[in-house]
Amino acid sequence: MPPLGLMLLLLLTAAAADDNLPGTGAAPLREPGLGVSASAPPLLLLPQPGAERGTPGGALARSAEEPAGPGEEEEEGEHHHHHHGGGYRVVQWEWSYVQTPYIIAIWLLVASVAKILFHFSQRFTTVVPESCMLILLGLVLGGVVLVANKKQLYQLEPALFFLFLLPTIVGDAGYFMPARLFFDNLGAILLYAVVGTLWNAFCTGFCLYAAKLMGVIDERVQADLLDFLLFGALISAVDPVAVLAVFEEVHINDMLFIIVFGESLLNDAVTVVLYKVYISFVEVGAENVQTADYFKGVASFLIVSIGGTLVGLVFAVILGFITRFTKKVRIIEPLFVFLLVYLAYLTAELFSLSAILSMTFCGIGANKYVEANISQKSRTTVKYTMKTLASIAETIIFIFLGISAVDKSKWAWDTGLVSCTLVFIFVFRAVGVIGQTWVLNRFRLVPLDKIDQVVMSYGGLRGAVAFALVVLLDGERVKAKDYFVATTIVVVFFTVMFQGLTIKPLVNWLKVPRSTSRKPTINEEIHERAFDHILTAVEDIAGLQGYHHWRDKWEQFDKNYLSKLLLRKSVYRKSELWEAYQKINIRDAISVIDQGGNVLTSARLSLPSMASRASFPEVTNVTNYLRENGSGVCLDLQVIDNVPGAKVEEDTETHHFLAGNLYKPRRRYQSHYSRHFMPLGEKERQDREVFQRNMKSRMETFKSIRHKRHKKERSLKKRRGSESKDGGEDKPRRNVSWQDKDPVVVPVESEEDKGGHSDAEREEDVGITFIARKPETPKQRPKSVPAALDVCQSPAAAPPSPSTGNAHLPWKGGVGSPPPCVSVEATKIIPVDLQQAWNQSISSLESISSPPALPGEPVHPRVSALARLGGPRPASYTPPGSTSGSTTSIGAQVSQGSFCFPENKKKEEEEEEEEEVSQEMRPLMSSLRPPGSLPPPPPPPGSAPGSDRRRNPCVYLRSLVTAPPPGSSEPHSRGPTQL
Amino acid sequence: MGASQTRSEHKYQDLAEKSGFSLEQIKILHKRFQQLSGNEETISRENLDGIPALANNPIRKQIIDAFFDKRNQHQDEVGTVEEIGFEQFLMVMSHFRPPTLKTTEEEKEAMRREKLRFLFNMHDTDNDGTITLIEYRKVVEELLSKSGAIGQEAAKAIADAAMLEVASTNVPHMAPDDFYEGITFEHFEQILKGLEMESRMHIRFLDVDTMTMRCGKSTS
């Protein structure tokens, strides 16, 4: 927010300033981020005049009317003059006025649209990382511009990069960094970041110099030792942007990720210092460097890194403290977060400390307190905004990388240098990692094995930071700058493209443990907390002052002082709150678990929202109920179910509620890095919750849900089967299975037009959903207790249905056997995810229902009618609608025994996602036709273009809801889609 | 102790084999043991209770109990003892040994089970093979006991919820009037399957004696 907002603000001032600075090349920047004048930033994105960028930082700020500018600008100028000189005009062409923001906006638009396009093909995106696509797009765009204009207009500007793009990414990464994980691995991270980077820098530098001496590198590359060391320094740092972009798609396990990513963040200090030291050496000339200067270099490293960290922490404290008092001005809470985090960055830059470190630590430090202090909505806002900005920044960076590469005037090629650099970088990275790991493993509790080392070596991606640094070089002093630029571009491209492309297969091949984005269960939470205490205790007993000992000390300190200072009273003393809510607000209670030892982890603690407040009394009931059952909490809600009555209903509801809340706070370490989607299950809960609550209320109005039950269960079973197949994959099964639930949820909405809007939310809705049956269905629900936990769906809504499904209720399976997740993809991108989930559930339904369906024919007429109705608009969708209809009706008749079926299907789903829809439909179609024609006819008419598919679910759902009367159902099914 | 130098060396060898600790580690732990026990042969609850660093630990009592629980001594007996010798002390400690690079998968699995067993025993205070709701509530209560006035109600609610979860995980088909007795070890394993015991539940036992040099915060 701050960057963008600021940018716009500055744009305005700059626009005003333009008149004052006619035609100047404008203030050159000496250092990245240093001394940027107010007028500079806004113009960063302006077309570059081309060759005139001699000084580091280049002529960033050019006035819009600059004559050297590209054609359109000149036109601009003219108009501008007209504007001043001419008479009154009704319509004026104010391009010069809007130019800069306009271009920025267009860029963003292009980048965002590009992303959408990339994700049209799920299959493609699973193979090719987005960053590669963006670079390619950049190459293409750059090529086009080059061809059109004969010279490159747009370039990745260091100042733009360091002041706006990088901070957004680092801010996002820092703020959502899983602090515990980070600090647990801090030792390793620091070692790799400092020693590893130094090692890489020196070795690369010296070896390149050696190569030069040996004549491998061409004579034209005029560089001496210092130049090569400088180049080694800037090229050796692993780049956070690239690492994030690639690793987040790989879903590597948390520890590995945090080590590589942490390294990439922290090595910034090393790189910056080395870079600056060398630059100053180069400037004074190698012969003038005195011994003292080397020590100064070392000192400056310490100052830069520690200073940066301190600045960050100071801002973290300020931020925490400020948010303590924002109760009355909730709306600007997010703003504070953005501003202060950004200020931490700028302040560090101001003193030429490590800005990345500063921002990272500000984010890490403040997160806990801020999250506890600010409201849920603010939390969501912060999260989304950060992710959005980071995503935009990342997109722009990669596109610009591509674009910059096209401009031949900027670089000069030397095969020797390029190939040597590539080899050295790779070799030294590997050697460095192996060496350091060997050392580390003597100290680490959890040693890093060979596979980890391979991934770490291979994950040493270079990126935009290196590029920005190399572009900043002073061509006067560093004669070989152009060669270095070319080499850097090649290195970046190679690491991002080639390694980025291959790392996923490599990880698969090596069977690197992946991260499971599974949410910890309550028991796991309890025990993790217990672990901490146990370990601390054992260390104390053994008289060791180990890690746990100190962590415990820190937590005590945090609890006793920091939290008191930085947290609102209401947050700090939760208990008062509870008393107000009669103490037994289960949700809060659970959140307390989250707080466990230290009262403050309330980051995820959600204060009761309105809705939940309303239902507290009910919660109390539940607990009472539980209590009445004495020691053996009657775990079988069935009992309740059997005795239909208001009370029961209430209880069930409370159970739902309880479940909804219970599951909430359970995750602790999740990497919130991903910028492309909001992790489904993760912190997103709040949104989900709100949504669920709404749903709940709507649910009451919803009557005819009979069939859904069936389907859901079927799909669940299906899913399960399929999931078990996919066992190896990362994706949490749970998510998937929950998604099945969505169908249930959505139907409710269908009656109201809101349906459409909630696609995304629904997606997120996936939390653990327990399904409670309505009391009326007593027998069918053998497993009632868990059932009672149904999160969102009101009990009333839950239709009576045959019970087989119960056994397979997702959560059970999910909880019991940590779900090896279905597809990695699923989590990634919401839209994709949605589609997939839908496809799967639909297909599962179909597959299940279809075989039995044959007997069930009678129902079909309706279905077919539906299908026809649905036809025109979302051509492909019709089938789903029909599916639902058929399934439901058929389902009722069909026995549940059929769930083995799904398993077979699974494979297909995964492999041919594209065609999934069509395949899925087949069963349907077949059911529509005479049973004999089972071998599915080709996919329905315009079979599923991605976007359409996405809607699919809605239609499907709607049709579900409204299925019975075909005629009436049609409008419904379509209406929502349009939303 | 000086007189029996060789004898204790020998004894250490035995212990090292039994517990898996290295000789250096055993020496260090022995020093600590003597420090705690005041140079006695055995150690009692009071000795452990008196450790100042433990004062803030919410589950201090359970952990101390675990040291005096025969089930954790790698023997088949049950029940508790009043005092433990160094060997028992070491055996309990050995539950927290980290794995090394050389440990095989099976060994890791065994270690994991062992740790889980330790945990389970800690919760299963009456030693009947199941963690009942009451026991579980107790655990949660203790866990929360230091987090301010959270209240027993809250703890109970959490424990209940956790119990529900266990039940639903492990006994998906519960007959209407079934009653979930408590968590058996198998169920316990099941519910904690997702936890990375491998990377938690370890502490580093020093190879060198740093007891005297209280150095700064370790980072890794």
Coordinates of C-alpha atoms in Angstrom, one line a residue, chain A residues 367-549:
Chain A
N367 CA 3.5 -9.7 13.2
K368 CA 2.5 -11.3 16.4
Y369 CA 1.5 -8.2 18.1
V370 CA -0.1 -6.5 15.2
E371 CA -2.1 -9.5 14.3
A372 CA -3.4 -9.6 17.8
N373 CA -4.2 -6.0 18.0
I374 CA -5.8 -5.2 14.8
S375 CA -9.3 -6.3 13.9
Q376 CA -10.0 -9.3 11.7
K377 CA -10.9 -7.2 8.8
S378 CA -7.8 -5.3 9.0
R379 CA -5.9 -8.5 9.2
T380 CA -7.5 -9.7 6.1
T381 CA -6.9 -6.4 4.4
V382 CA -3.3 -6.4 5.3
K383 CA -2.9 -9.9 4.1
Y384 CA -4.6 -9.4 0.8
T385 CA -3.0 -6.1 0.1
M386 CA 0.4 -7.4 0.9
K387 CA 0.0 -10.4 -1.3
T388 CA -1.4 -8.3 -4.1
L389 CA 1.4 -5.8 -4.0
A390 CA 4.0 -8.5 -3.7
S391 CA 2.4 -10.4 -6.6
I392 CA 2.3 -7.3 -8.7
A393 CA 5.9 -6.4 -7.9
E394 CA 7.1 -9.9 -8.7
T395 CA 5.3 -9.9 -11.9
I396 CA 6.7 -6.6 -12.9
I397 CA 10.2 -7.6 -12.0
F398 CA 10.2 -10.7 -14.1
I399 CA 8.6 -9.0 -17.0
F400 CA 11.1 -6.3 -16.9
L401 CA 13.9 -8.7 -16.6
G402 CA 12.7 -10.2 -19.8
I403 CA 12.3 -6.8 -21.4
S404 CA 15.7 -5.6 -20.3
A405 CA 17.4 -8.5 -21.8
V406 CA 16.2 -7.7 -25.3
D407 CA 18.0 -4.4 -25.5
K408 CA 21.3 -5.2 -27.1
S409 CA 22.7 -1.8 -26.6
K410 CA 23.0 -2.5 -22.9
W411 CA 25.2 -5.5 -22.9
A412 CA 28.1 -7.2 -24.6
W413 CA 28.5 -10.8 -24.9
D414 CA 31.5 -12.9 -24.1
T415 CA 31.1 -16.6 -24.1
G416 CA 34.0 -17.3 -21.9
L417 CA 32.8 -15.0 -19.2
V418 CA 29.3 -16.2 -19.4
S419 CA 30.1 -19.9 -19.3
C420 CA 32.8 -19.5 -16.7
T421 CA 30.4 -17.6 -14.5
L422 CA 27.7 -20.2 -14.9
V423 CA 30.0 -23.0 -14.0
F424 CA 31.6 -21.3 -11.1
I425 CA 28.4 -20.2 -9.6
F426 CA 26.9 -23.6 -9.7
V427 CA 30.0 -25.4 -8.6
F428 CA 30.8 -23.1 -5.7
R429 CA 27.2 -23.0 -4.6
A430 CA 27.2 -26.8 -4.4
V431 CA 30.6 -27.0 -2.7
G432 CA 29.7 -24.3 -0.3
V433 CA 26.4 -25.9 0.6
I434 CA 28.1 -29.3 1.1
G435 CA 30.9 -27.8 3.2
Q436 CA 28.6 -25.8 5.4
T437 CA 26.2 -28.5 5.8
W438 CA 28.9 -30.8 6.9
V439 CA 29.8 -28.3 9.6
L440 CA 26.2 -27.6 10.5
N441 CA 25.3 -31.2 10.8
R442 CA 27.6 -31.6 13.7
F443 CA 25.5 -29.2 15.6
R444 CA 22.0 -29.6 14.2
L445 CA 19.5 -31.7 15.9
V446 CA 17.9 -32.5 12.7
P447 CA 20.7 -33.1 10.3
L448 CA 20.3 -32.0 6.7
D449 CA 20.7 -35.0 4.5
K450 CA 22.1 -35.3 1.0
I451 CA 18.8 -34.7 -0.7
D452 CA 18.4 -31.5 1.2
Q453 CA 21.8 -30.4 0.1
V454 CA 21.1 -31.1 -3.5
V455 CA 17.9 -29.1 -3.3
M456 CA 19.7 -26.3 -1.5
S457 CA 22.5 -26.2 -4.0
Y458 CA 20.1 -26.3 -6.9
G459 CA 17.8 -23.8 -5.3
G460 CA 20.5 -21.1 -5.5
L461 CA 18.6 -18.9 -7.9
R462 CA 19.8 -15.5 -8.8
G463 CA 17.5 -12.8 -9.7
A464 CA 16.5 -9.2 -10.0
V465 CA 18.7 -8.0 -7.1
A466 CA 21.8 -9.1 -9.0
F467 CA 20.5 -7.5 -12.1
A468 CA 19.6 -4.2 -10.4
L469 CA 23.0 -4.1 -8.8
V470 CA 24.8 -4.8 -12.0
V471 CA 22.9 -2.1 -13.9
L472 CA 23.8 0.3 -11.2
L473 CA 27.5 -0.1 -11.9
D474 CA 29.3 2.9 -13.1
G475 CA 30.3 2.2 -16.7
E476 CA 33.1 4.7 -16.5
R477 CA 34.8 3.0 -13.7
V478 CA 33.9 -0.5 -14.3
K479 CA 34.9 -0.9 -17.9
A480 CA 33.5 -4.4 -18.3
K481 CA 30.1 -3.3 -17.2
D482 CA 28.4 -4.3 -20.4
Y483 CA 29.9 -7.8 -20.2
F484 CA 28.8 -8.1 -16.6
V485 CA 25.3 -7.1 -17.5
A486 CA 25.1 -9.7 -20.2
T487 CA 26.5 -12.3 -17.9
T488 CA 24.1 -11.4 -15.1
I489 CA 21.2 -11.6 -17.4
V490 CA 22.2 -15.0 -18.6
V491 CA 22.8 -16.2 -15.1
V492 CA 19.5 -14.9 -14.0
F493 CA 17.7 -16.4 -16.9
F494 CA 19.5 -19.6 -16.6
T495 CA 18.9 -20.0 -12.9
V496 CA 15.3 -18.9 -13.0
M497 CA 14.3 -20.6 -16.2
F498 CA 16.4 -23.7 -16.3
Q499 CA 16.7 -24.4 -12.6
G500 CA 13.3 -23.1 -12.0
L501 CA 11.9 -25.5 -14.6
T502 CA 13.8 -28.5 -13.5
I503 CA 13.7 -28.1 -9.8
K504 CA 10.2 -29.5 -9.5
P505 CA 11.0 -32.7 -11.4
L506 CA 14.2 -32.9 -9.4
V507 CA 12.3 -32.6 -6.2
N508 CA 9.9 -35.2 -7.3
W509 CA 12.6 -37.5 -8.4
L510 CA 14.5 -37.2 -5.2
K511 CA 11.4 -37.6 -3.3
V512 CA 12.1 -34.6 -1.1
P513 CA 9.6 -34.5 1.6
R514 CA 7.0 -31.9 0.7
S515 CA 5.2 -29.6 2.9
T516 CA 1.8 -30.6 3.9
S517 CA -0.5 -27.7 4.2
R518 CA -2.5 -29.7 6.5
K519 CA -3.8 -28.0 9.4
P520 CA -2.7 -29.3 12.7
T521 CA -5.4 -30.9 14.7
I522 CA -6.3 -29.9 18.1
N523 CA -4.4 -32.7 19.6
E524 CA -1.4 -31.8 17.6
E525 CA -1.6 -28.3 18.8
I526 CA -1.8 -29.5 22.4
H527 CA 1.1 -31.7 22.0
E528 CA 3.3 -29.3 20.2
R529 CA 2.8 -27.0 23.1
A530 CA 3.5 -29.8 25.4
F531 CA 6.7 -30.6 23.6
D532 CA 7.9 -27.1 24.1
H533 CA 7.4 -27.4 27.8
I534 CA 8.7 -30.8 28.1
L535 CA 11.9 -30.0 26.2
T536 CA 12.4 -27.0 28.2
A537 CA 11.9 -28.9 31.4
V538 CA 14.2 -31.7 30.3
E539 CA 16.9 -29.2 29.4
D540 CA 16.5 -27.6 32.7
I541 CA 16.7 -30.8 34.5
A542 CA 19.7 -31.8 32.5
G543 CA 21.2 -28.5 33.4
L544 CA 21.7 -27.5 29.8
Q545 CA 21.3 -24.0 28.6
G546 CA 20.0 -25.1 25.3
Y547 CA 17.9 -23.6 22.7
H548 CA 14.6 -24.5 24.5
H549 CA 15.9 -23.0 27.6

